[in-house]
Short mmCIF file of C-alpha atoms in Angstrom, two decimals:
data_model
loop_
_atom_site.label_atom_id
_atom_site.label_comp_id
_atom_site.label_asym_id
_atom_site.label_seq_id
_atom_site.Cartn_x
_atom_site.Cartn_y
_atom_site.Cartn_z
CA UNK A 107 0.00 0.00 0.00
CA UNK A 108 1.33 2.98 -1.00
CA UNK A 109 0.99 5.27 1.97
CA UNK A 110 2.03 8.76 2.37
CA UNK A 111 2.01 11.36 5.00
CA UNK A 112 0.82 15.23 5.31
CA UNK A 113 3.81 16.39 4.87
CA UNK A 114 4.60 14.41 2.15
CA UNK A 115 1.46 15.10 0.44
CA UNK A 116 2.50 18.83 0.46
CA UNK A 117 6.27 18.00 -0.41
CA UNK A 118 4.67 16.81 -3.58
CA UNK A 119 2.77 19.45 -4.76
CA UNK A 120 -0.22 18.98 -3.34
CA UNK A 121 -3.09 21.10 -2.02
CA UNK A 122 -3.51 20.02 2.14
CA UNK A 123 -6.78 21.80 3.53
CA UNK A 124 -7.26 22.21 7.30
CA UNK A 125 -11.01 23.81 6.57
CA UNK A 126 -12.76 23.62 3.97
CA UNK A 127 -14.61 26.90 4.60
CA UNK A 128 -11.14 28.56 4.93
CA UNK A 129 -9.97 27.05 1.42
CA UNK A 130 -12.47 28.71 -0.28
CA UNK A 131 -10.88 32.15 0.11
CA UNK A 132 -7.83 30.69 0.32
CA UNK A 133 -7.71 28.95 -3.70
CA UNK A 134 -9.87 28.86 -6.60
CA UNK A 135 -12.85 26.65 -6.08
CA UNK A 136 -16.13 25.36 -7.43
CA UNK A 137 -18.57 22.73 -6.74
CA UNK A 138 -19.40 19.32 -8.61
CA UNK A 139 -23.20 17.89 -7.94
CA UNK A 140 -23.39 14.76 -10.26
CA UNK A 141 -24.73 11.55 -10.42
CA UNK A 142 -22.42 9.21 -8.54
CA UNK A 143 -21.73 7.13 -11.45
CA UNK A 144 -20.77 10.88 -13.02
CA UNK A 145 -17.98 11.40 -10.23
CA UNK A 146 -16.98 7.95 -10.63
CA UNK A 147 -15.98 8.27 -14.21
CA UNK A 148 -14.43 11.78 -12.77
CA UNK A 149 -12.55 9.72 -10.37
CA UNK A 150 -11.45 6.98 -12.51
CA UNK A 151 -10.45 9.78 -15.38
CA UNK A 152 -8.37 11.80 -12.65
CA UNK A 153 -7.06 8.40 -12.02
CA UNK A 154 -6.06 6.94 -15.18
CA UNK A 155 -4.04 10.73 -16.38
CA UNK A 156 -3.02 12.08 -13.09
CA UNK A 157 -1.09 10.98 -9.31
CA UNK A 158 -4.33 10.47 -6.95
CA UNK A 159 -4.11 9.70 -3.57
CA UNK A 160 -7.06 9.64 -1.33
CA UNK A 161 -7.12 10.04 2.13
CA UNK A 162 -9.68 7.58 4.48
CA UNK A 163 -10.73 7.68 8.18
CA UNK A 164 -11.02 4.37 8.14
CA UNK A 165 -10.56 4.27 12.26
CA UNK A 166 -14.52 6.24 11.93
CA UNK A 167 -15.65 2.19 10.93
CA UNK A 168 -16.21 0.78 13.91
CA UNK A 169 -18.35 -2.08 15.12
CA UNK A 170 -21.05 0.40 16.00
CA UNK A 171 -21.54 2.14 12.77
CA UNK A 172 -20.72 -1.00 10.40
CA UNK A 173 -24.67 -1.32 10.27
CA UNK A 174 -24.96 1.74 8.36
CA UNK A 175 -22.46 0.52 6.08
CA UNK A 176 -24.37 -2.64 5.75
CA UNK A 177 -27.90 -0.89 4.81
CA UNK A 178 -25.96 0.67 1.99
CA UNK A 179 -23.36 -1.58 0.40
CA UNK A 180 -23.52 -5.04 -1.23
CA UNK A 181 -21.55 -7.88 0.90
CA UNK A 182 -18.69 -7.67 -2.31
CA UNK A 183 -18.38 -3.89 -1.30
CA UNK A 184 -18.48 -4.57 2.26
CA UNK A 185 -15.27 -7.31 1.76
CA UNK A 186 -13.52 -4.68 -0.25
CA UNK A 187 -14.17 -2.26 2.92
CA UNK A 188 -12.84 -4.85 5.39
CA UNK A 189 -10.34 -5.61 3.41
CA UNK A 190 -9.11 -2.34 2.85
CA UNK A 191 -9.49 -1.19 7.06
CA UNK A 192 -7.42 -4.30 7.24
CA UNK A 193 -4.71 -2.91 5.10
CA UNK A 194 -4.89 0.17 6.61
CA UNK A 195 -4.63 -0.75 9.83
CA UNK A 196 -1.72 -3.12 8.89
CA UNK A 197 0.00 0.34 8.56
CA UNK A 198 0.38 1.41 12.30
CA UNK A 199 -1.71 2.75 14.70
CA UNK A 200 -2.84 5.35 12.55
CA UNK A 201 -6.43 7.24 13.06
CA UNK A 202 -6.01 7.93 8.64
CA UNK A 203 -4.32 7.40 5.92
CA UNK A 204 -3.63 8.96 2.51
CA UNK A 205 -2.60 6.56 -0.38
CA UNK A 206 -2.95 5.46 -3.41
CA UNK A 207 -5.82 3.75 -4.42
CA UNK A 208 -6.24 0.53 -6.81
CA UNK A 209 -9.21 1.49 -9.23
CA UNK A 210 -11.91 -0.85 -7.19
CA UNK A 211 -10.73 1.12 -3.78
CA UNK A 212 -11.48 4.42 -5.81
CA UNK A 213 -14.90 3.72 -6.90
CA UNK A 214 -15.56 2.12 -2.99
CA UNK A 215 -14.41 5.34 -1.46
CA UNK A 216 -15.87 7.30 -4.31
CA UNK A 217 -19.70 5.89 -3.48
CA UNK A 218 -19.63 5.88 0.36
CA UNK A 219 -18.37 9.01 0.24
CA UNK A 220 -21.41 9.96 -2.42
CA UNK A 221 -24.04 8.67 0.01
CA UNK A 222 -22.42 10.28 3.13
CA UNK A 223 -21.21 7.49 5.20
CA UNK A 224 -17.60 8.21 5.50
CA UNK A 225 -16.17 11.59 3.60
CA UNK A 226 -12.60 11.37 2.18
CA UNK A 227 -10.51 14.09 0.13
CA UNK A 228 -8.79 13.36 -2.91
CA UNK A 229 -5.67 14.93 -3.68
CA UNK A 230 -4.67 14.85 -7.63
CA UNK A 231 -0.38 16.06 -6.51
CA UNK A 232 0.63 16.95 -10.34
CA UNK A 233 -1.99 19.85 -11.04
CA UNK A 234 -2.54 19.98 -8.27
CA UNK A 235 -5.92 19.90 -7.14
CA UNK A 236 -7.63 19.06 -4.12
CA UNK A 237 -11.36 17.48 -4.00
CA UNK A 238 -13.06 17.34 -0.78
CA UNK A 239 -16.36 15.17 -1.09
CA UNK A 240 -19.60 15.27 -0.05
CA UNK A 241 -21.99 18.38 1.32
CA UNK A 242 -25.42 18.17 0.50
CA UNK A 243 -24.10 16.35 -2.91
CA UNK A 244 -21.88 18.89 -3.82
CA UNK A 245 -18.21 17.98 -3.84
CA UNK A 246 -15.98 20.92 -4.00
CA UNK A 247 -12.34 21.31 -5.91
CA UNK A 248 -9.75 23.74 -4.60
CA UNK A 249 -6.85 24.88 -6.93
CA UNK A 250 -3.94 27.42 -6.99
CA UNK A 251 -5.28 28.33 -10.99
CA UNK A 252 -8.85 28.34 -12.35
CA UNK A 253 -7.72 26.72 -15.77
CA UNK A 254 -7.06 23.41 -13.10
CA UNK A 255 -10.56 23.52 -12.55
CA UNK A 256 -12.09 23.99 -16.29
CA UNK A 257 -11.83 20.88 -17.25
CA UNK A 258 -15.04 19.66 -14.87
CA UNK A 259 -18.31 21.53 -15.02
CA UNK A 260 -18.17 24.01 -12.14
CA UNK A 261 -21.36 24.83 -9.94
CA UNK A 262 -19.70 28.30 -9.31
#
């Protein structure tokens, strides 16, 4: 697993956010409200063309709130979610991580983060541009130029 830190993240280019309310007057910004097989294929293009790490609280999936998990996922996307806590966790004692995701982790953390159960960030390091995900299904991009943001649809 290909795990890096905050301060690697930002050695690398990319955009860290403490607040997202802050970042908006901080970098150029817009919002994204699409279907979630639209940010998927968003995702998966970032993906394929650009350096994506993701970062996942995956120490918020505990024994307590695994039912809500359950109500929403299929028992293939619940292995996949055990399976990557398990990595994760493999890691250290860690409360997060941010790596890089194989394209089946992607479109996992992509949909719970679509229907609200856990919210990650995404960090694409080469443009760089940060993606923070869901608020009211709006996910919103932060960048350091507009022109990084032009190439999605912006809800301005």
């Amino acid at each position: 697993m290909d795990i890096i830190t905050r301060n690697e993240l930002k050695e690398r280019g990319g955009i860290y956010i403490e607040q997202v309310l802050s970042a908006f007057n901080q970098y150029e910004s817009c919002t994204w409200t699409f279907s979630l097989d639209k940010y998927t294929d968003m995702f998966v293009n970032l993906q394929n063309h650009h350096i994506l790490y993701v970062d996942f609280y995956y120490s918020k999936i505990t024994e307590e709130n695994r039912v809500v998990f359950e109500t929403h996922l299929n028992k293939d996307k619940m292995e996949l979610l055990d399976q990557l806590c398990a990595k994760c966790r493999g890691n250290g004692n860690l409360e997060y991580v941010i790596f890089k995701p194989s394209r089946e982790e992607l479109g996992l953390l992509v949909e719970i983060s679509f229907r609200e159960l856990l919210f990650s960030t995404f960090y694409i390091l080469d443009l760089p541009l940060t993606i923070w995900s869901n608020y009211g299904g709006e996910f919103a991009g932060f960048a350091k130029e507009k022109e990084l943001l032009g190439g999605i649809t912006c809800n301005y």
